[in-house]
Structures are given as structure tokens and as C-alpha cells.
């Protein structure tokens, strides 16, 4: 009676049990060696990708490993934005990569923006640094901060009585 010999892995030479994969030269390969030598590696966790591959930004990921770096939402099959090697979901993109409000540091991605001396402000943030009163056309700057007339004077600013501008 002939005995059937178990196939040996072409990579590690151990007997192959369970699924048999074919490697170089159509030699049988065990599952651990198949994963180590033939499967693509995930750019996030470095694990072998044995099922669906998500390709983004020139790299490969497990479907569950490709996430928004800001909120952690899975991005496999979703619209995403990439900048500086990081991916964000549509909800986080503006908050993460947009210009920042000088007052609150949130993104200035949508809506109206007040620009002043190279800084941007949300309209609701354009206020006196001391009393938080919303400012309109009459505001004063001192040391890169905004003031109402009263608090500008208290901060050491001088208001011209003729033109009402800060000096």
C-alpha cells in the first residue's frame, strides 16, 4: 500500500495542512508563508492583506485600516482628501487643512471671513479680546490683538480725537 506524503511548503519546508497556495515555480506554500511572502502589506499596520485591498495615495491598506486621521472614520470606498500624506474625510478636511481663525483657531473653510493684517476671523469671532463685544467698523489693534475703543485705551493705546484711529 502506498502512503500519501503530505505536501511540504516551498518556503519553510514544513508540511502544508489546510489551504495550499502555489508559490514560485508552482510549489505548494503554507498559509503563513503565503501571507509573509506574497500578500501586499498594509501601509497602516504592516499586516498582510489577504482580502480586499484599498489603494489610496499610492499605498495599499486593509479596508478597515484606511481611516480619516482626524476622526477615525473608515474611508474605504468613501470620498476623501489627501494632503501632506494624510487622508481626511470630507467633514474633517476643512477643519484640518483650512486657514485658521486668529481668535478661535477653528477652520475658516466656509462662509464669511473677515481679513485683517494677514489674519482671518469668523464674523462671530471678530470681537474685543477683553470684553468679547463684537466689533464692526470701529476696532483697534495692539500687539496683534483686537480691542474696542474703551479697552484699547486701557491696554495703553492712544486714540486720536480727530480721526478716531489708534496710534
PDB file of N, CA, C and O in Angstrom, residues 7 15 18 27 37 40 54 76-77 86 93 100 103 129 131 134 152 156 162-163 166:
ATOM      1  N   UNK A   7       2.208  17.371   1.398  1.00  0.00           N
ATOM      2  CA  UNK A   7       2.965  18.375   0.647  1.00  0.00           C
ATOM      3  C   UNK A   7       3.779  19.217   1.619  1.00  0.00           C
ATOM      4  O   UNK A   7       3.364  19.486   2.738  1.00  0.00           O
ATOM      5  N   UNK A  15       5.334  20.672   6.646  1.00  0.00           N
ATOM      6  CA  UNK A  15       4.181  20.077   5.968  1.00  0.00           C
ATOM      7  C   UNK A  15       3.039  21.094   5.844  1.00  0.00           C
ATOM      8  O   UNK A  15       2.804  21.883   6.755  1.00  0.00           O
ATOM      9  N   UNK A  18      -4.324  22.268   5.582  1.00  0.00           N
ATOM     10  CA  UNK A  18      -5.334  23.290   5.292  1.00  0.00           C
ATOM     11  C   UNK A  18      -5.191  23.770   3.857  1.00  0.00           C
ATOM     12  O   UNK A  18      -4.898  22.985   2.954  1.00  0.00           O
ATOM     13  N   UNK A  27       5.209  25.716  -6.683  1.00  0.00           N
ATOM     14  CA  UNK A  27       5.458  24.897  -5.497  1.00  0.00           C
ATOM     15  C   UNK A  27       4.405  25.226  -4.451  1.00  0.00           C
ATOM     16  O   UNK A  27       3.995  26.379  -4.307  1.00  0.00           O
ATOM     17  N   UNK A  37       5.179  36.222   2.227  1.00  0.00           N
ATOM     18  CA  UNK A  37       5.960  36.412   1.001  1.00  0.00           C
ATOM     19  C   UNK A  37       5.181  36.939  -0.196  1.00  0.00           C
ATOM     20  O   UNK A  37       5.777  37.534  -1.088  1.00  0.00           O
ATOM     21  N   UNK A  40       0.258  41.630  -0.317  1.00  0.00           N
ATOM     22  CA  UNK A  40       0.701  43.017  -0.112  1.00  0.00           C
ATOM     23  C   UNK A  40       0.613  43.375   1.368  1.00  0.00           C
ATOM     24  O   UNK A  40      -0.152  42.790   2.124  1.00  0.00           O
ATOM     25  N   UNK A  54      -7.549  48.233  -0.250  1.00  0.00           N
ATOM     26  CA  UNK A  54      -7.896  49.617  -0.553  1.00  0.00           C
ATOM     27  C   UNK A  54      -6.608  50.309  -0.975  1.00  0.00           C
ATOM     28  O   UNK A  54      -5.639  50.312  -0.221  1.00  0.00           O
ATOM     29  N   UNK A  76     -12.486  53.569   3.300  1.00  0.00           N
ATOM     30  CA  UNK A  76     -12.520  52.611   2.202  1.00  0.00           C
ATOM     31  C   UNK A  76     -13.789  52.797   1.374  1.00  0.00           C
ATOM     32  O   UNK A  76     -14.887  52.707   1.893  1.00  0.00           O
ATOM     33  N   UNK A  77     -13.639  53.136   0.103  1.00  0.00           N
ATOM     34  CA  UNK A  77     -14.782  53.345  -0.779  1.00  0.00           C
ATOM     35  C   UNK A  77     -15.459  54.690  -0.609  1.00  0.00           C
ATOM     36  O   UNK A  77     -16.473  54.960  -1.241  1.00  0.00           O
ATOM     37  N   UNK A  86      -1.576  62.734   4.540  1.00  0.00           N
ATOM     38  CA  UNK A  86      -2.634  62.322   5.464  1.00  0.00           C
ATOM     39  C   UNK A  86      -3.972  62.399   4.754  1.00  0.00           C
ATOM     40  O   UNK A  86      -4.205  63.300   3.955  1.00  0.00           O
ATOM     41  N   UNK A  93     -11.983  67.648   6.446  1.00  0.00           N
ATOM     42  CA  UNK A  93     -10.997  68.296   5.581  1.00  0.00           C
ATOM     43  C   UNK A  93     -10.887  69.799   5.828  1.00  0.00           C
ATOM     44  O   UNK A  93      -9.801  70.327   6.038  1.00  0.00           O
ATOM     45  N   UNK A 100      -6.874  79.142   9.530  1.00  0.00           N
ATOM     46  CA  UNK A 100      -7.424  79.137  10.876  1.00  0.00           C
ATOM     47  C   UNK A 100      -7.846  80.540  11.302  1.00  0.00           C
ATOM     48  O   UNK A 100      -7.190  81.528  10.981  1.00  0.00           O
ATOM     49  N   UNK A 103      -8.840  84.128  16.221  1.00  0.00           N
ATOM     50  CA  UNK A 103      -9.432  84.177  17.556  1.00  0.00           C
ATOM     51  C   UNK A 103      -9.695  82.789  18.142  1.00  0.00           C
ATOM     52  O   UNK A 103      -9.307  82.502  19.263  1.00  0.00           O
ATOM     53  N   UNK A 129     -10.764  91.508  22.526  1.00  0.00           N
ATOM     54  CA  UNK A 129     -10.109  90.442  23.263  1.00  0.00           C
ATOM     55  C   UNK A 129     -10.414  90.524  24.756  1.00  0.00           C
ATOM     56  O   UNK A 129     -10.389  89.511  25.461  1.00  0.00           O
ATOM     57  N   UNK A 131     -13.424  92.273  26.366  1.00  0.00           N
ATOM     58  CA  UNK A 131     -14.834  92.161  26.769  1.00  0.00           C
ATOM     59  C   UNK A 131     -15.670  91.285  25.836  1.00  0.00           C
ATOM     60  O   UNK A 131     -16.843  91.054  26.106  1.00  0.00           O
ATOM     61  N   UNK A 134     -18.694  92.184  20.019  1.00  0.00           N
ATOM     62  CA  UNK A 134     -18.475  92.079  18.573  1.00  0.00           C
ATOM     63  C   UNK A 134     -18.095  93.449  18.031  1.00  0.00           C
ATOM     64  O   UNK A 134     -18.678  94.460  18.407  1.00  0.00           O
ATOM     65  N   UNK A 152      -9.007  99.358  24.296  1.00  0.00           N
ATOM     66  CA  UNK A 152      -7.769  99.749  23.610  1.00  0.00           C
ATOM     67  C   UNK A 152      -7.030 100.783  24.460  1.00  0.00           C
ATOM     68  O   UNK A 152      -5.823 100.675  24.675  1.00  0.00           O
ATOM     69  N   UNK A 156      -3.267 100.629  26.860  1.00  0.00           N
ATOM     70  CA  UNK A 156      -2.153 101.539  26.604  1.00  0.00           C
ATOM     71  C   UNK A 156      -2.160 102.166  25.233  1.00  0.00           C
ATOM     72  O   UNK A 156      -1.236 102.891  24.872  1.00  0.00           O
ATOM     73  N   UNK A 162      -9.250 113.342  16.596  1.00  0.00           N
ATOM     74  CA  UNK A 162      -9.688 113.903  15.317  1.00  0.00           C
ATOM     75  C   UNK A 162     -10.181 112.802  14.377  1.00  0.00           C
ATOM     76  O   UNK A 162     -11.279 112.851  13.858  1.00  0.00           O
ATOM     77  N   UNK A 163      -9.354 111.786  14.178  1.00  0.00           N
ATOM     78  CA  UNK A 163      -9.724 110.726  13.217  1.00  0.00           C
ATOM     79  C   UNK A 163     -10.233 109.453  13.880  1.00  0.00           C
ATOM     80  O   UNK A 163     -10.663 108.531  13.207  1.00  0.00           O
ATOM     81  N   UNK A 166      -6.393 104.469  16.122  1.00  0.00           N
ATOM     82  CA  UNK A 166      -5.402 104.175  17.155  1.00  0.00           C
ATOM     83  C   UNK A 166      -4.019 104.605  16.739  1.00  0.00           C
ATOM     84  O   UNK A 166      -3.665 104.563  15.568  1.00  0.00           O
TER      85      UNK A 166
END
